[in-house]
Tab-separated table of C-alpha atoms in Angstrom:
chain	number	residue	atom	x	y	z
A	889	UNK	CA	-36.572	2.987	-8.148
A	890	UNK	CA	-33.550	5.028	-6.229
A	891	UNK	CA	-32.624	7.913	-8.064
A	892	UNK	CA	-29.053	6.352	-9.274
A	893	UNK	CA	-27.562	10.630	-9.501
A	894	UNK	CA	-29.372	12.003	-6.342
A	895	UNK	CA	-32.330	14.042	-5.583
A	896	UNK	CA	-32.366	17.338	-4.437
A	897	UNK	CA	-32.431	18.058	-0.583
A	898	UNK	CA	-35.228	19.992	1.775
A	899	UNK	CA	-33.318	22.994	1.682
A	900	UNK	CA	-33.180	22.530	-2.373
A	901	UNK	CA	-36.950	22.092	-2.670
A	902	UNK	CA	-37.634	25.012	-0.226
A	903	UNK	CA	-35.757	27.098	-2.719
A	904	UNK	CA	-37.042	26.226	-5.674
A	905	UNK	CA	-40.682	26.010	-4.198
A	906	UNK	CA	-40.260	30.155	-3.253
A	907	UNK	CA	-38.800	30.629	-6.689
A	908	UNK	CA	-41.744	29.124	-8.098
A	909	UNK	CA	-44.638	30.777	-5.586
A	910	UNK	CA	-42.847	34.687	-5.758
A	911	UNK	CA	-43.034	33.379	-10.008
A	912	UNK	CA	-46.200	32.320	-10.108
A	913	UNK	CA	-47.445	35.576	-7.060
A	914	UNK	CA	-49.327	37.961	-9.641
A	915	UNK	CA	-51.050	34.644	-10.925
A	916	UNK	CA	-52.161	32.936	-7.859
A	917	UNK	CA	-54.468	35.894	-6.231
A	918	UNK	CA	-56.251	36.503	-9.481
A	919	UNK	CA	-57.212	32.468	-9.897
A	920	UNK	CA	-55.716	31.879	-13.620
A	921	UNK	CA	-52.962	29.911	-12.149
A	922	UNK	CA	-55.957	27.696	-9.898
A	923	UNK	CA	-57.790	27.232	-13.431
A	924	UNK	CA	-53.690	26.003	-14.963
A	925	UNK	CA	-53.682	23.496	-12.384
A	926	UNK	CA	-57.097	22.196	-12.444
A	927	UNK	CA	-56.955	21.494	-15.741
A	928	UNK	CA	-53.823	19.876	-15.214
A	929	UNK	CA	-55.418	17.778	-12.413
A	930	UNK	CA	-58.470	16.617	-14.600
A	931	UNK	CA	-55.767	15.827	-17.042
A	932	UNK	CA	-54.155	13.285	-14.645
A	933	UNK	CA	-56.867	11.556	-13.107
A	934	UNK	CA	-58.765	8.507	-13.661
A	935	UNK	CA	-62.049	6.343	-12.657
A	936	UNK	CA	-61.011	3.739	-10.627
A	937	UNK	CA	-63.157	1.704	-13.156
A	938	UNK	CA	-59.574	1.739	-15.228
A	939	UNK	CA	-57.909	0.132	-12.789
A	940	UNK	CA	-57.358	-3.701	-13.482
A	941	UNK	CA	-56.349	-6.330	-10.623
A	942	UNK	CA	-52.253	-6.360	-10.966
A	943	UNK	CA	-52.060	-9.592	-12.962
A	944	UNK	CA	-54.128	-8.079	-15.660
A	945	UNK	CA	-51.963	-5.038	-15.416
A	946	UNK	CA	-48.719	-7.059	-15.600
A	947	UNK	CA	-50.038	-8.868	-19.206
A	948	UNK	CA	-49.994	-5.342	-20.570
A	949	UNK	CA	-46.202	-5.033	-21.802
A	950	UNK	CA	-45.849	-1.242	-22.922
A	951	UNK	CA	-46.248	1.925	-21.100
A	952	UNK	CA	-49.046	3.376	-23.446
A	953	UNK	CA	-51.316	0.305	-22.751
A	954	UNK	CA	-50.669	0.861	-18.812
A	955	UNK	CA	-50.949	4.722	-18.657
A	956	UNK	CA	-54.707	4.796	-17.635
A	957	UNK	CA	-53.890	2.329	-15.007
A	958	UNK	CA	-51.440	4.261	-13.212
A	959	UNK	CA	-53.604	7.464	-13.379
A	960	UNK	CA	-55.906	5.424	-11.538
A	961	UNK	CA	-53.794	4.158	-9.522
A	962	UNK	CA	-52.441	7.533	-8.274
A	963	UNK	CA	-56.101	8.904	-7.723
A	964	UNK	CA	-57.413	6.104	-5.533
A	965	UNK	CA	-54.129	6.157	-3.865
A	966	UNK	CA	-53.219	10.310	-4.208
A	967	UNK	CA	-56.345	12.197	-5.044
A	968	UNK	CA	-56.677	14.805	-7.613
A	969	UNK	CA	-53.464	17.232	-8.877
A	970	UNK	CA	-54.330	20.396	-6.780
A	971	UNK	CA	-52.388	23.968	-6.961
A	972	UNK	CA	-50.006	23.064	-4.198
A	973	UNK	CA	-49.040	19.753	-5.920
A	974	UNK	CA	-48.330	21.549	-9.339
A	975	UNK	CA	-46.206	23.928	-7.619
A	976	UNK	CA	-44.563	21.037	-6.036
A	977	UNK	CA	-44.051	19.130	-9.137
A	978	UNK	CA	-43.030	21.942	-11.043
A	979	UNK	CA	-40.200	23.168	-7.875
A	980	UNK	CA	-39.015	19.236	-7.679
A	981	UNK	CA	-38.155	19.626	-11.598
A	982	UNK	CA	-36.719	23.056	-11.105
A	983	UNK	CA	-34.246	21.880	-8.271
A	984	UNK	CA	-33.363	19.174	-9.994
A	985	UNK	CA	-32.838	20.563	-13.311
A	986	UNK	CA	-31.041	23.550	-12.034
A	987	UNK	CA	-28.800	21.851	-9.394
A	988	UNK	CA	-28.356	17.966	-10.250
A	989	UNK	CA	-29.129	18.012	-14.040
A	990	UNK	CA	-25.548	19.703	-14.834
A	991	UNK	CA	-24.003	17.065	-13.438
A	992	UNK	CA	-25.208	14.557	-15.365
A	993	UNK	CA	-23.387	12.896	-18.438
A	994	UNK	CA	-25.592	12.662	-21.385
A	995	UNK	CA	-27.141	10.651	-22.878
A	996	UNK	CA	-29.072	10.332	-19.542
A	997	UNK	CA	-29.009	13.984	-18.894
A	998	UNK	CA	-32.128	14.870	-20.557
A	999	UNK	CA	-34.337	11.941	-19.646
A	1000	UNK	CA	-33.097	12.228	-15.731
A	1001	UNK	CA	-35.804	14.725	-14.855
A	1002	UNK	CA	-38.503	13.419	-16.520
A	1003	UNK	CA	-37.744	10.048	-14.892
A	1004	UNK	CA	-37.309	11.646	-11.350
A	1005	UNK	CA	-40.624	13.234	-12.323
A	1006	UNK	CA	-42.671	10.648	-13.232
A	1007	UNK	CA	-41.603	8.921	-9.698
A	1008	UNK	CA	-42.370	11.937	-7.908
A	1009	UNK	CA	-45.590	11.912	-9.243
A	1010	UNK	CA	-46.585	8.285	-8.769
A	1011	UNK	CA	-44.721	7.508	-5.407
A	1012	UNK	CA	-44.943	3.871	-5.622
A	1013	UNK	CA	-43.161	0.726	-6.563
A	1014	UNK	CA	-45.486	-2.073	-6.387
A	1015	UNK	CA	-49.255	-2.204	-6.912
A	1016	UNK	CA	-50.975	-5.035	-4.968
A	1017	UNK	CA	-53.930	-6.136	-3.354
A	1018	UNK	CA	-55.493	-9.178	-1.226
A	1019	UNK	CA	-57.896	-11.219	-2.863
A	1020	UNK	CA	-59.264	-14.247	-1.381
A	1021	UNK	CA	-59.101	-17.877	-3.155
A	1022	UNK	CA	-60.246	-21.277	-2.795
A	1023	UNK	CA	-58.137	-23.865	-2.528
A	1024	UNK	CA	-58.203	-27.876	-2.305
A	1025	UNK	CA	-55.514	-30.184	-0.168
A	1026	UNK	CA	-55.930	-33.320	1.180
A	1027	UNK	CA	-55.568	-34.154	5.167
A	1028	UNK	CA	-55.712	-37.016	6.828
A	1029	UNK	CA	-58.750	-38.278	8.756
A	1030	UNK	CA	-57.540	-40.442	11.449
A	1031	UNK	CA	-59.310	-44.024	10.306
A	1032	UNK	CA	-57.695	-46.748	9.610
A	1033	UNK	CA	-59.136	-49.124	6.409
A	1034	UNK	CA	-57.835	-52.418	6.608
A	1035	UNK	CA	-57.558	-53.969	2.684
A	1036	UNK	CA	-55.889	-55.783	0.419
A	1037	UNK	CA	-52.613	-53.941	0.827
A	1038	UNK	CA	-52.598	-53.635	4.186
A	1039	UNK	CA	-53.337	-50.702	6.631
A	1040	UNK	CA	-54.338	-47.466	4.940
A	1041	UNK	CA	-55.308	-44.157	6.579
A	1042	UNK	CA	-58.072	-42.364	4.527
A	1043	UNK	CA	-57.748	-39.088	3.666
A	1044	UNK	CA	-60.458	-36.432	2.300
A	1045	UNK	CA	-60.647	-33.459	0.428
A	1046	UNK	CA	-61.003	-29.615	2.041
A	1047	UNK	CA	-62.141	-26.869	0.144
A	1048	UNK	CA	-60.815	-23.919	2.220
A	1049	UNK	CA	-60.371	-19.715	1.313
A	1050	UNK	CA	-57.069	-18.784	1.462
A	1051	UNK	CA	-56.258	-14.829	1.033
A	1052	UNK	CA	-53.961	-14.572	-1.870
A	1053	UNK	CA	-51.769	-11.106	-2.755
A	1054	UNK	CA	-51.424	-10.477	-5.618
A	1055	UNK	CA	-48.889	-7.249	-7.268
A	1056	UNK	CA	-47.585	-5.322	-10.052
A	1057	UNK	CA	-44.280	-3.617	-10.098
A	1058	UNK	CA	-44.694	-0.087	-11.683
A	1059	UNK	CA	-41.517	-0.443	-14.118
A	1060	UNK	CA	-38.727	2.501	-14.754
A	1061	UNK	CA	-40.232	2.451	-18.613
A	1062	UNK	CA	-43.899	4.048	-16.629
A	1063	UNK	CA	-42.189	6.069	-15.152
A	1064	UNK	CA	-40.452	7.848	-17.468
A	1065	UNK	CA	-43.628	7.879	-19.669
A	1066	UNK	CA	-45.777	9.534	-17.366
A	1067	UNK	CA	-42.708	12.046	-16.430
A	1068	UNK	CA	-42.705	12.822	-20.176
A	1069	UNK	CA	-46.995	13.301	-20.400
A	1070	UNK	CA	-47.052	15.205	-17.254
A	1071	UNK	CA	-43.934	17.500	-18.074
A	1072	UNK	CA	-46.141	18.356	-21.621
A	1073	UNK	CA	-48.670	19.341	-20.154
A	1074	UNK	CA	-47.441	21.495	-17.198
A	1075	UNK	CA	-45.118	23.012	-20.185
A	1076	UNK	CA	-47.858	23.659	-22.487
A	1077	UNK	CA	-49.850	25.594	-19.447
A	1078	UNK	CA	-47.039	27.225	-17.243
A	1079	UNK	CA	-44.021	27.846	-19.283
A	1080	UNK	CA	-43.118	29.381	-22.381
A	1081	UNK	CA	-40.390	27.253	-24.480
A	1082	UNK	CA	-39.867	24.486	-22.295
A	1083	UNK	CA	-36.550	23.868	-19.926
A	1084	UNK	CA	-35.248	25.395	-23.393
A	1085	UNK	CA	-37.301	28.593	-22.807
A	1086	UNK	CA	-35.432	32.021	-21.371
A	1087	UNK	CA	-38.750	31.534	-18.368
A	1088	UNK	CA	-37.388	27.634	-17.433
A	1089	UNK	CA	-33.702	29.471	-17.610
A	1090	UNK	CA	-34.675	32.299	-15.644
A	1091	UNK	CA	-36.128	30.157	-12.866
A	1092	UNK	CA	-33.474	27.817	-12.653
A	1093	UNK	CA	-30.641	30.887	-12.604
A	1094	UNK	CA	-32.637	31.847	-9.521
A	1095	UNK	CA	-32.873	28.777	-7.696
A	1096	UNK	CA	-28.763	28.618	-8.388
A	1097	UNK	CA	-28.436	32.373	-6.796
A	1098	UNK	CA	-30.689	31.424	-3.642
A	1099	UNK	CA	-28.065	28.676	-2.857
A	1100	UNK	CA	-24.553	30.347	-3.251
């Protein structure tokens, strides 16, 4: 789950997060931008009701069948997508895009933010939890029986609970689906064209200048 190119550093994200805000300024005050990222918050949440114990998760072998599961996941776990997160979302993509992105050799180049987004966005590895089971062994009870073949010590059965844990790891495959569903939608409601769009290039010319 490292990022194998880098990510970008505090001073990076600090950039790109003013680029985005002093962006985003004429927005904020007037409460369109609160509406963008509420919808994109209702978007990305789930009941907890979709949330299967890990084992059941782990039987389901594609990213599409576990995409509800993770939402879940990340709203027990995160909460709801508020205006601060989308701006942080959307300056982590920025910095890296503008700054690491370039760097890349493709093919990877293009999928490398989406990836890095979709594990910015979950912020786990493994989903677990502690159930409790019960399970049968046999110990021995101390008498002796006397038979046929000799000396024997008996022995008896004991049901006891045992607390089990049982996880899930959150594959590189979720990731990068959920970096793909989430980078739609914040496309579709905060930038024009995309990272192919003269806004995306705009920003990410910026973030460059702030850093020289």
């Amino acid at each position: 789950m490292k990022p194998v190119f880098g990510k970008p550093s505090k001073e990076r994200l600090t950039a790109a997060e003013a680029v985005i805000r002093d962006h985003y300024a004429d927005k904020i005050p007037s409460g369109i931008f609160d509406a963008w990222a509420s919808q994109i918050g209702k978007t990305f949440s789930r009941p907890l009701t979709l949330l299967p114990a890990p084992l059941a998760l782990e039987r389901r072998r594609y990213p599409k069948e576990r995409y509800d599961a993770l939402l879940a996941l990340r709203t027990r776990d995160r909460g709801a997508l508020t205006r601060r997160g989308v701006i942080n979302l959307l300056a982590f993509a920025l910095a890296v895009d503008a700054l690491i992105t370039p760097t890349i050799p493709q093919p990877v180049r293009n999928d490398y933010m989406i990836a890095l987004l979709g594990q910015r966005f979950m912020r786990r590895e493994v989903y677990s939890r502690t159930v409790n089971r019960y399970r049968s062994r046999r110990e021995k009870t101390g008498v002796i029986r006397y038979g046929p073949n000799g000396p024997e010590e008996l022995t008896r059965v004991v049901e006891e609970e045992v607390p089990t844990k049982e996880y899930c790891r959150i594959r590189r495959a979720d990731l990068r689906y959920v970096g793909r569903r989430l980078w739609k939608a914040m496309e579709k409601m905060l930038l024009s064209g995309g990272r192919s769009g003269a806004e995306w290039q705009t920003l990410s010319d910026r973030v460059r200048q702030e850093l020289v």
